[in-house]
Short mmCIF file of C-alpha atoms and ligand atoms in Angstrom, two decimals:
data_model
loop_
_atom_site.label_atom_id
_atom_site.label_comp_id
_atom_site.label_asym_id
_atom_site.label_seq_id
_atom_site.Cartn_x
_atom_site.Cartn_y
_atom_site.Cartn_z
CA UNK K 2 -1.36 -25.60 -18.95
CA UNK K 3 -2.10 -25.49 -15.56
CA UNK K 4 -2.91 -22.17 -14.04
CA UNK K 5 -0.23 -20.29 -11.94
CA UNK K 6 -0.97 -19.95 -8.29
CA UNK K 7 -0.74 -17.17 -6.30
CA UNK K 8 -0.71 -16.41 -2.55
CA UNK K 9 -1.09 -12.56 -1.43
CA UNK K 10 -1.17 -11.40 1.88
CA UNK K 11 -2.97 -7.87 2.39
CA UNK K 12 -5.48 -8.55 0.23
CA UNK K 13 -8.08 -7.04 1.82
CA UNK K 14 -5.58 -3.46 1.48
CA UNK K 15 -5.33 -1.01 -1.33
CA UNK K 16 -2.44 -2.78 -3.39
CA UNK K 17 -3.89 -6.40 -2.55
CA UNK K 18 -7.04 -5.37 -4.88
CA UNK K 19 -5.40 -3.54 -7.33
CA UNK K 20 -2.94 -6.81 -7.41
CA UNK K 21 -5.80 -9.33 -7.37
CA UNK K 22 -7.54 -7.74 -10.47
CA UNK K 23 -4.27 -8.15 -12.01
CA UNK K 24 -3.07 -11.78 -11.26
CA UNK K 25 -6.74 -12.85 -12.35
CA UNK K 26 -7.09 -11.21 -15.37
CA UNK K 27 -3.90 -12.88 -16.06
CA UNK K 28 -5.17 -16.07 -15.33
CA UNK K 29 -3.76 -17.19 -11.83
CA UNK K 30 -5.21 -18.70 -9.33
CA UNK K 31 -5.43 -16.61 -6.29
CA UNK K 32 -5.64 -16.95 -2.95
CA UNK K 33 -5.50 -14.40 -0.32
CA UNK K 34 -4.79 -14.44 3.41
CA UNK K 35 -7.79 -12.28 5.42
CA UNK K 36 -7.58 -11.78 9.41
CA UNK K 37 -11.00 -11.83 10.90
CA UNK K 38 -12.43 -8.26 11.22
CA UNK K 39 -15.72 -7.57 14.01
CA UNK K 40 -16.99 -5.61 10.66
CA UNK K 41 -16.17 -7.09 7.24
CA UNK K 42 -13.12 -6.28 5.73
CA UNK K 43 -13.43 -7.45 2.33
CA UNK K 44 -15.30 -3.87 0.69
CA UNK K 45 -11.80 -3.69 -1.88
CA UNK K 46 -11.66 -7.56 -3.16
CA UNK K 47 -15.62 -8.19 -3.48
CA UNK K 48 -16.07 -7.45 -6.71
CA UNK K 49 -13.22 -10.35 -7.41
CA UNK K 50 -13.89 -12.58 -5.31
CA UNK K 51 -17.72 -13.50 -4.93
CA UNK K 52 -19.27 -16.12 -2.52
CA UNK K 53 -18.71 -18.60 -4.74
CA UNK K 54 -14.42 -18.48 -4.75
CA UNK K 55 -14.84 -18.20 -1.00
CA UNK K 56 -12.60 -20.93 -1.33
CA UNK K 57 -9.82 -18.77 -2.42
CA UNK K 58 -9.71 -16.44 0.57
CA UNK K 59 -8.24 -18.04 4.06
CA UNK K 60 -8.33 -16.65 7.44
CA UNK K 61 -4.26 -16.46 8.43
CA UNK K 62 -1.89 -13.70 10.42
CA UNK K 63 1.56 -12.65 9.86
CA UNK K 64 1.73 -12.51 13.67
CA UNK K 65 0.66 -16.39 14.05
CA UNK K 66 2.64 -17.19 9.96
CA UNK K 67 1.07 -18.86 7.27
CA UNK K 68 2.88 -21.93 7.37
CA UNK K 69 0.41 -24.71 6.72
CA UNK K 70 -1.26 -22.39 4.24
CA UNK K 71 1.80 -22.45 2.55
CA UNK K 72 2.15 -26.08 2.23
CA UNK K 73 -1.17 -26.77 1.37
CA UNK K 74 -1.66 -24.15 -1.53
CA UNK K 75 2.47 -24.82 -3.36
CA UNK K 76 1.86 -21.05 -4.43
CA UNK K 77 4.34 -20.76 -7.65
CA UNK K 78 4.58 -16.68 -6.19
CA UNK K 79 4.21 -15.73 -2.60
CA UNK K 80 3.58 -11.72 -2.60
CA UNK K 81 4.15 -10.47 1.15
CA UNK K 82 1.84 -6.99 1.05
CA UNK K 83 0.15 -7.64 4.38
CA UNK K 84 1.69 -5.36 7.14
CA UNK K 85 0.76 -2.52 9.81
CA UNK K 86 1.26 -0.12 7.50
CA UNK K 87 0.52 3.42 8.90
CA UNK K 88 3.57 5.35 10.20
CA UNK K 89 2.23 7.54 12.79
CA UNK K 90 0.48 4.34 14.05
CA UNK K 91 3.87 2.42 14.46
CA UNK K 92 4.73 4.68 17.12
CA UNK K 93 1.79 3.74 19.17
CA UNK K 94 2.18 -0.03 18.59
CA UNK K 95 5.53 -0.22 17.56
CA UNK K 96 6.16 -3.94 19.12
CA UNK K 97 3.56 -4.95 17.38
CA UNK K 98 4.98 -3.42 14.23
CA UNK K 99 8.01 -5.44 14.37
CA UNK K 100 6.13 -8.74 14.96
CA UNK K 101 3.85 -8.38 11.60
CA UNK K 102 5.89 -5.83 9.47
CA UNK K 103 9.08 -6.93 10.03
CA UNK K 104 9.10 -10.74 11.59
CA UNK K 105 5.87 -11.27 9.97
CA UNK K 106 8.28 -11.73 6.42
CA UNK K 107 10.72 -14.16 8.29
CA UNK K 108 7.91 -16.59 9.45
CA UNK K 109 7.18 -16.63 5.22
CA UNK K 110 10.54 -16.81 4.16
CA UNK K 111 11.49 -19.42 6.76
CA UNK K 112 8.32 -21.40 5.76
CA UNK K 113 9.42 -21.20 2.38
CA UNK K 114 13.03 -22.42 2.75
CA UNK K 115 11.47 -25.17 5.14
CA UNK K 116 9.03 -26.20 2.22
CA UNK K 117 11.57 -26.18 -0.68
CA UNK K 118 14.12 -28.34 1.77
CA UNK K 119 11.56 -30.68 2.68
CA UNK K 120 10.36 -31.58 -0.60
CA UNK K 121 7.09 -30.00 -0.28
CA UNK K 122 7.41 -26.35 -2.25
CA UNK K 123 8.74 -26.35 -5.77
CA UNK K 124 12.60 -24.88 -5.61
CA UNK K 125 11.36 -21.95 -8.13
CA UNK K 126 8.86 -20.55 -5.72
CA UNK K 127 8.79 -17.13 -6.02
CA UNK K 128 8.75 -14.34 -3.15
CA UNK K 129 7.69 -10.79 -2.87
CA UNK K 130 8.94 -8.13 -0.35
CA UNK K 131 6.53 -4.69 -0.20
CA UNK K 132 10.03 -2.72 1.02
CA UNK K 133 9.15 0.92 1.34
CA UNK K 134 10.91 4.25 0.43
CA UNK K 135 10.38 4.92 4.27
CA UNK K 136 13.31 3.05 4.85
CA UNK K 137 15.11 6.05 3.38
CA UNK K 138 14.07 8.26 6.28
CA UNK K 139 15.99 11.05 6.77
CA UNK K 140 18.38 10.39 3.42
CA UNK K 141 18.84 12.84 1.36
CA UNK K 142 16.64 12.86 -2.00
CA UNK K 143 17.15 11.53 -4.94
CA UNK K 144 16.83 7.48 -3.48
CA UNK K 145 17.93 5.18 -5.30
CA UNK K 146 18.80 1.24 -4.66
CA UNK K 147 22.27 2.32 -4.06
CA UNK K 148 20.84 5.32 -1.17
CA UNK K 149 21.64 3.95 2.74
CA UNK K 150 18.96 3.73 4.82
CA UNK K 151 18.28 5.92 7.66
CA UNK K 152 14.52 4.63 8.65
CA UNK K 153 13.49 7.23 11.81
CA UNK K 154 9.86 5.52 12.78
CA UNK K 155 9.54 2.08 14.07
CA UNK K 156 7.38 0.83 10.53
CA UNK K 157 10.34 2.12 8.75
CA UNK K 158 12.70 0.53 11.28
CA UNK K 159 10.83 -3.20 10.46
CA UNK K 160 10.77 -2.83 6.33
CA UNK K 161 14.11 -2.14 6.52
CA UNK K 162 14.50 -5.71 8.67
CA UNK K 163 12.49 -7.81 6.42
CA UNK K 164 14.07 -6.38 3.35
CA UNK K 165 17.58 -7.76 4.71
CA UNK K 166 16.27 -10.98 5.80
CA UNK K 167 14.45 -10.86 2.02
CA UNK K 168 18.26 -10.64 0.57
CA UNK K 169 19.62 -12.90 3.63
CA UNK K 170 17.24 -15.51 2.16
CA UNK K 171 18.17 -14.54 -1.45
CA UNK K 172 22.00 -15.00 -0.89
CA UNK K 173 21.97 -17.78 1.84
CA UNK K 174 19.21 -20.58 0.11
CA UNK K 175 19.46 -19.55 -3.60
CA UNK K 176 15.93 -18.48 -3.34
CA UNK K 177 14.14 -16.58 -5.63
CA UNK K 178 13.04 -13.56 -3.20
CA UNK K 179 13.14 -9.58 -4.43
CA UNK K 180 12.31 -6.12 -2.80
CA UNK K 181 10.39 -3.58 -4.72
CA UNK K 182 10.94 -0.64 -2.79
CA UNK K 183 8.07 1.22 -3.15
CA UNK K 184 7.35 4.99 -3.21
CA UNK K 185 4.13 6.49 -1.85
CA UNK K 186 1.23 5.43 -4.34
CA UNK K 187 -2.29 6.09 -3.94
CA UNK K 188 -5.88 5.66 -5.93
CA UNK K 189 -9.61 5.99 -4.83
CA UNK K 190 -9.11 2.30 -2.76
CA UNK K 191 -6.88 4.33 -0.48
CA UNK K 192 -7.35 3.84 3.12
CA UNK K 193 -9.09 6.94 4.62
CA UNK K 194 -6.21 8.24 7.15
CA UNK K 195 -3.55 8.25 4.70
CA UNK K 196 -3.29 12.02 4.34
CA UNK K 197 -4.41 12.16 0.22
CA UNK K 198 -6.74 10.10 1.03
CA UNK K 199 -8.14 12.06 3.68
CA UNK K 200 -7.50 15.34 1.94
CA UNK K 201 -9.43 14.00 -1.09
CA UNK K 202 -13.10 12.70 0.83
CA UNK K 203 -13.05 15.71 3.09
CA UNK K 204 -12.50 18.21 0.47
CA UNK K 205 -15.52 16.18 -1.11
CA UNK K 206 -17.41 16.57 1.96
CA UNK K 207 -17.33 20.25 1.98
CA UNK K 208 -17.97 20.79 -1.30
CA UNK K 209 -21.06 19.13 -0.48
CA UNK K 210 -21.90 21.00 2.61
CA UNK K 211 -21.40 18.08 4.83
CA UNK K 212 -18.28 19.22 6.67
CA UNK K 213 -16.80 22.57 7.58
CA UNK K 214 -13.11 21.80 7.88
CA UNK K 215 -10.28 19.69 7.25
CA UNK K 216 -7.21 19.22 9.64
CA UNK K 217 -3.98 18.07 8.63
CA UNK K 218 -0.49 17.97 10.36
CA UNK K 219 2.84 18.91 8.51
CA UNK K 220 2.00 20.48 4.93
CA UNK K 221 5.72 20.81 4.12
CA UNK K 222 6.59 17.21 3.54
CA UNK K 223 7.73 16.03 0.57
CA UNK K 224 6.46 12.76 -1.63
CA UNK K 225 6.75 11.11 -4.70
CA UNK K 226 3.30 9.84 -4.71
CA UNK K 227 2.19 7.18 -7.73
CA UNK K 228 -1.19 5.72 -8.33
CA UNK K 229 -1.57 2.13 -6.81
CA UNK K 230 -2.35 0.00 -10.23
CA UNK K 231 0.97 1.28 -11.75
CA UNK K 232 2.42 -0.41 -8.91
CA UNK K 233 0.82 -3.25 -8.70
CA UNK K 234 2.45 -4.15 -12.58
CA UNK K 235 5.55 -2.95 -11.26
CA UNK K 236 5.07 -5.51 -8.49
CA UNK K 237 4.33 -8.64 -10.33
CA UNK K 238 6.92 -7.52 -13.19
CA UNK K 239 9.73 -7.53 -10.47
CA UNK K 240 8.66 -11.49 -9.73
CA UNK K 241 8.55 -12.24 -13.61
CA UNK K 242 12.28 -11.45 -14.14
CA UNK K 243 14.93 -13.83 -14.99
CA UNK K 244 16.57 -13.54 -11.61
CA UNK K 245 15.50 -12.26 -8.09
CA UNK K 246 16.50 -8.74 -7.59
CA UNK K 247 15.82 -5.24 -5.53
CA UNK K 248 13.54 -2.36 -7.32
CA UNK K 249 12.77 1.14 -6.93
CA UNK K 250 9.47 2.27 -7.50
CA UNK K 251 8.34 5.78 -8.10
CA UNK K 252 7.47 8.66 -10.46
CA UNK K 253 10.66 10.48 -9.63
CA UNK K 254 8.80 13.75 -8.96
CA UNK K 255 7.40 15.00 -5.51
CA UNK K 256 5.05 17.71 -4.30
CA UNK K 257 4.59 18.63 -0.64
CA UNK K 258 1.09 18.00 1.25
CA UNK K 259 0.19 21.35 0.70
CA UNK K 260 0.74 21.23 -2.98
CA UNK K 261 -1.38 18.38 -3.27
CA UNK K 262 -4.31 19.63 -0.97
CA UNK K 263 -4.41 23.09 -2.70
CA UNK K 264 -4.50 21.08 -6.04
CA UNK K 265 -7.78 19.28 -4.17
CA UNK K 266 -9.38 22.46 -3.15
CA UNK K 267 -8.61 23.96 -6.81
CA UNK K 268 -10.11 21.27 -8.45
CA UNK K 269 -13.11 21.57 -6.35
CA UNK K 270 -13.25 25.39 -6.80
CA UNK K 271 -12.62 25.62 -2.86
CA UNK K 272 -10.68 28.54 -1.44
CA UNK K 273 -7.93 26.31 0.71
CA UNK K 274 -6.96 28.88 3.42
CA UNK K 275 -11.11 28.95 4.52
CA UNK K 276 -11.50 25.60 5.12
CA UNK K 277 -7.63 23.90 6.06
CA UNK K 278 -6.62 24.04 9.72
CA UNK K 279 -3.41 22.61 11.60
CA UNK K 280 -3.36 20.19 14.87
CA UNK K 281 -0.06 19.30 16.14
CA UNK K 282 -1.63 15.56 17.14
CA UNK K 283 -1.33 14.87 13.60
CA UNK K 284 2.83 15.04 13.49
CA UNK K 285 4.71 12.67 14.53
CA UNK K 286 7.63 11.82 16.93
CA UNK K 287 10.43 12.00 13.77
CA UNK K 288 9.18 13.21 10.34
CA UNK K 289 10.36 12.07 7.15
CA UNK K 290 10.82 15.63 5.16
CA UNK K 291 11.56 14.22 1.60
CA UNK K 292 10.95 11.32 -0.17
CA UNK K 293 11.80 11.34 -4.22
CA UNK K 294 12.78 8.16 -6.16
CA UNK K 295 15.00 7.52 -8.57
CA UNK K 296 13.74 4.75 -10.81
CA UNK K 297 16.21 4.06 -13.21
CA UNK K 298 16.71 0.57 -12.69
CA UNK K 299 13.55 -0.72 -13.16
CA UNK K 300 12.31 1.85 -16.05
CA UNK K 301 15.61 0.23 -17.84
CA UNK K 302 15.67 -3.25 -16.76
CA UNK K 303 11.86 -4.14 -16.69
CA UNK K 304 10.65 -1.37 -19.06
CA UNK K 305 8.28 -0.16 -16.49
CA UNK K 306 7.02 3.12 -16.80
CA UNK K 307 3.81 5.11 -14.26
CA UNK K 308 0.78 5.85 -16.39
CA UNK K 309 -0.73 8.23 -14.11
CA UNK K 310 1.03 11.73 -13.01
CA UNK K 311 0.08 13.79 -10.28
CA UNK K 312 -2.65 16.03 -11.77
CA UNK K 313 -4.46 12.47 -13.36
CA UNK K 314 -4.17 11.40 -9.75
CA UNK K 315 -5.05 14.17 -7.95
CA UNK K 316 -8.46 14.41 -10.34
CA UNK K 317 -8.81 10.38 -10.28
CA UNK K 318 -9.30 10.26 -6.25
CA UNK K 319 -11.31 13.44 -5.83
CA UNK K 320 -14.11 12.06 -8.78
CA UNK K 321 -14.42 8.99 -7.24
CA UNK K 322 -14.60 10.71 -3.75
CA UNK K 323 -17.14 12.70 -4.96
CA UNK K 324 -19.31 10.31 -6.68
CA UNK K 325 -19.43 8.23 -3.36
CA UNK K 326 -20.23 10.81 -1.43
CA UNK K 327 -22.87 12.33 -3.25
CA UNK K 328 -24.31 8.72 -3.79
CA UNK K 329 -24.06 8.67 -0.05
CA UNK K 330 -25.85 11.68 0.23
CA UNK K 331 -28.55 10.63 -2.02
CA UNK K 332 -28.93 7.05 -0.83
CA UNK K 333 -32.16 7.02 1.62
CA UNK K 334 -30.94 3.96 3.84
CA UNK K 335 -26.74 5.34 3.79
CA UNK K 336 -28.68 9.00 4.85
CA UNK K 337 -29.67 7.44 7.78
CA UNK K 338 -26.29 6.04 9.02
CA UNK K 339 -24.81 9.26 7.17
CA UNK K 340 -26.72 11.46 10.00
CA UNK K 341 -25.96 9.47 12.73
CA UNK K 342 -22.22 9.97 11.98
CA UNK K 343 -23.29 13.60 11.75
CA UNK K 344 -24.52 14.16 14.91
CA UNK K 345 -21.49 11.68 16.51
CA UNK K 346 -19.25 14.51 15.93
CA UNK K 347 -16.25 14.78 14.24
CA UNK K 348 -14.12 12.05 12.50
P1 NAP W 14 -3.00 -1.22 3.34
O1 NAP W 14 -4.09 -0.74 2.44
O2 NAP W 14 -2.85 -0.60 4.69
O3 NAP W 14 -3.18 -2.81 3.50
C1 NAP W 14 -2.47 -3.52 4.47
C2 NAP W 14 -2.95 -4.97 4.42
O4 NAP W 14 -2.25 -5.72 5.43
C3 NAP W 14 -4.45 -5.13 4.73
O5 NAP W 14 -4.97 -6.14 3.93
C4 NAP W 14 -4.43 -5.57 6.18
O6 NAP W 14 -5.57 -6.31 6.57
C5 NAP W 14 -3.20 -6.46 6.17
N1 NAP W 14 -2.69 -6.74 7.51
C6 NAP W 14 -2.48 -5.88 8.52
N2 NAP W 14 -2.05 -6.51 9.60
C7 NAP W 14 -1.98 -7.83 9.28
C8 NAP W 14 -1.64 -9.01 9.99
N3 NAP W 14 -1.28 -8.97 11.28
N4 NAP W 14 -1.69 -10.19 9.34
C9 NAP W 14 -2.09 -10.25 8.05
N5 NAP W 14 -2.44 -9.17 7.32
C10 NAP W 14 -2.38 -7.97 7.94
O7 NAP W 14 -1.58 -1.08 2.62
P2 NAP W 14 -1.23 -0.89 1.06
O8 NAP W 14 -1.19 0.56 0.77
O9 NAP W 14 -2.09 -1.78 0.25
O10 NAP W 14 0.27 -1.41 1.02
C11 NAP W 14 0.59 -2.78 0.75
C12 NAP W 14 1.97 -3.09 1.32
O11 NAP W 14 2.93 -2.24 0.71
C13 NAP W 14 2.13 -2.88 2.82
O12 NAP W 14 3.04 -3.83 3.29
C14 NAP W 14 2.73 -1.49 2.92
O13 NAP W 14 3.45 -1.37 4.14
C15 NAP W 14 3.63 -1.50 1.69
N6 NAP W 14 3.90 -0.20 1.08
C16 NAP W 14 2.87 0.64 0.79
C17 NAP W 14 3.13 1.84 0.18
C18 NAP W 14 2.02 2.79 -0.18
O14 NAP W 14 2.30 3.98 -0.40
N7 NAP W 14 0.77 2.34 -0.29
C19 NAP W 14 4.46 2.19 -0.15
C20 NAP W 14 5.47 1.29 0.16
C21 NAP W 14 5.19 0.09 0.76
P3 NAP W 14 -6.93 -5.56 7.10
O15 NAP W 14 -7.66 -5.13 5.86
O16 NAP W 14 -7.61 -6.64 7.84
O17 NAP W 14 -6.49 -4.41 7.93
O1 G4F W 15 -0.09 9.59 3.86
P1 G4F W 15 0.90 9.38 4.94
O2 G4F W 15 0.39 8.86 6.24
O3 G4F W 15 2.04 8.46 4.31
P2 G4F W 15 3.53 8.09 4.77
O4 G4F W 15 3.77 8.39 6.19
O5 G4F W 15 4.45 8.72 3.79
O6 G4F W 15 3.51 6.50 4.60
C1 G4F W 15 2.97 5.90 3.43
O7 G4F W 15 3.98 5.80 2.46
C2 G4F W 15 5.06 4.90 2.81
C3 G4F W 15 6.05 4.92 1.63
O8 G4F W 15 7.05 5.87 1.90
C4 G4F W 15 4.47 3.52 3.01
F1 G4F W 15 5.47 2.62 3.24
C5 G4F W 15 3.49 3.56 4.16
O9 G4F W 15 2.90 2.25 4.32
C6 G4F W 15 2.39 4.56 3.83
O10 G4F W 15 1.65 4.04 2.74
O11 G4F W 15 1.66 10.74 5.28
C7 G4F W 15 2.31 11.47 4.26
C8 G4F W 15 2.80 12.81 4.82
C9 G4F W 15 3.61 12.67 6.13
O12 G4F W 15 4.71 13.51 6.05
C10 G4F W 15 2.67 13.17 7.21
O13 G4F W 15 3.31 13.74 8.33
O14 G4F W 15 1.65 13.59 5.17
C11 G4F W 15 1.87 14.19 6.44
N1 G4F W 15 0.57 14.53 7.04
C12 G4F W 15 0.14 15.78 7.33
N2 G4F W 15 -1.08 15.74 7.89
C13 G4F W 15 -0.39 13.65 7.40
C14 G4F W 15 -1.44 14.42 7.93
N3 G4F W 15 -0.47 12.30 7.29
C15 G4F W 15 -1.61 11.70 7.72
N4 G4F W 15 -1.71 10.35 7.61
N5 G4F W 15 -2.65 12.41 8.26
C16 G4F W 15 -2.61 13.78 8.39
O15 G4F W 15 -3.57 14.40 8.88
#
């Protein structure tokens, strides 16, 4: 049988590794979209994707759409994660954050209906929406797929667009397009100012001696966070289903940023209130206090269920941090890079 195709944008991100490791060690074939970086960008997907399957990985934009990709490739399942994905970022490019976030899924599902009407795509392609529980916003927790929206930043603002034009497409062309709304989820491939992530390598850091502080915004938000591989099975379960549909994602329980950075420190045997200060740069315009999920739906419907609960997390991100740094540390040729970041200041 011929081997199932797969195109992923965001590949080079945190749930486009977890996701490639899991389409190949199902057997797909899969090929990822990659913008050109001025420093490589590829650190998460080397270990899958070696010089010889360069063939596999394609320099393409959401911003410019990956239409002749597309066309070329007859993916049997399209999985949209590429986007700008940082919140507190949209508000400083939030044009920008509608072009790639929001019309960056239009320009695929347009291709899409384009290729199935003109003979080119197979009618049973199969499309992926990375929704987010920021769409919720300022809704009151539990969320479920039944919650309204009430997004409050402008990334929020252009999920909640491409997850109608995902259903618009859905209803209007019979395609096979779903949402999985996804809760906050996290692992040691985490991008560094995500604020577990950044909790996790600077509690590291101290413990080491190597930094004196660590500065965080709010402390009294609210999140359901999951660990990323979890997710990524939730993800490619949501395409295997009978029929296109919308998904909730979560572990249905949430702790607030302190909770989770005086878990770090604990863990660490750190005394939190030396080491944590507050800088009002790191809040933004409109905060989103609570975000809890109710996953019902797919825990019934799919039979998925999170492997990994907060304290597994918590202690899975902080080992890894700490084995990297200390390997860091210990590594002659990274010591030398690792002082002139010292002496640079501050991150
Ligand atoms: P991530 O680590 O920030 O990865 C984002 C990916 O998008 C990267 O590969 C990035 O490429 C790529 N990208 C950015 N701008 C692009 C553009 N103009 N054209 C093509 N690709 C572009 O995010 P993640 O945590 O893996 O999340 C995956 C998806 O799920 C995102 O859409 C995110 O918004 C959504 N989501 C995430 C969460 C979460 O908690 N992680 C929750 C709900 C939804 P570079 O590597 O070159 O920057
Ligand atoms: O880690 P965060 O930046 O994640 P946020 O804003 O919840 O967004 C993430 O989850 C969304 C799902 O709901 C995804 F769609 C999105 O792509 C992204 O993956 O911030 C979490 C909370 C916020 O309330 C923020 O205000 O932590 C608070 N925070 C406090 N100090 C901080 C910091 N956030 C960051 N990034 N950095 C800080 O220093």
């Amino acid at each position: 049988m011929a081997k199932k195709k797969a195109i992923i944008t965001g590949i080079t991100g945190q749930d486009g590794s977890y996701l490639s490791e899991w389409l190949l060690s199902k057997g797909y074939e899969v090929h990822g979209i990659i913008r050109r970086a001025s420093s490589l960008n590829t650190a998460r997907i080397d270990p899958y994707f070696d010089p010889e399957s360069k063939n596999f990985l394609h320099y393409g934009d959401l911003a410019d759409g990956i239409d002749n990709l597309i066309f070329e490739i007859k993916p049997d399942e399209i999985y949209n994660l590429g986007a700008m994905s940082h919140v507190k970022v949209s508000f400083d490019v939030p044009v920008y954050t509608g072009d790639v976030t929001g019309l960056g899924a239009t320009r695929i599902l347009d291709a899409i209906r384009r290729g199935i009407e003109n003979g080119i795509l197979d009618p049973g392609v199969k499309y992926y929406q990375a929704s987010s529980s920021e769409m919720f916003g300022t809704t009151e927790p539990p969320q479920s797929e039944n919650s309204p929206f009430n997004p409050v930043s402008p990334y929020g603002c252009a999920k909640l667009y491409a997850y109608h034009m995902t259903r618009a497409y859905r209803k209007g062309y019979k395609m096979f397009a779903s949402n999985g709304i996804l809760f906050n989820h996290e692992s040691p491939r985490r991008g560094f100012n995500f604020v577990t992530k950044k909790i996790t390598k600077t509690a590291c850091r101290i413990k080491l001696g190597v930094q004196d502080s660590l500065t965080l915004g709010n402390l009294s938000a609210l999140r359901d966070w999951g660990f990323s591989g979890d997710y990524v099975r939730a993800i490619w379960m949501i395409l295997q289903h009978n029929e296109p549909d919308d998904f909730v994602v979560s572990t249905g329980e949430y702790h607030t940023v302190k909770e989770f950075a005086e878990k770090v420190f604990e863990y660490l045997d750190l005394d939190f209130g030396k080491y944590v200060r507050y800088d009002k740069s790191y809040e933004r315009p409109n905060e989103v206090p609570a975000l809890l999920g109710d996953s019902s739906k797919i825990k019934k419907v799919l039979k998925w269920k999170p492997t990994v609960d907060f304290n597994m997390l918590v202690k899975m991100m902080v080992d890894a941090d700490l084995e990297y740094e200390k390997f860091i540390l210990n590594s002659p040729s990274q010591a030398i890079f690792f002082d002139a970041k010292k002496k640079g200041g501050k991150k």
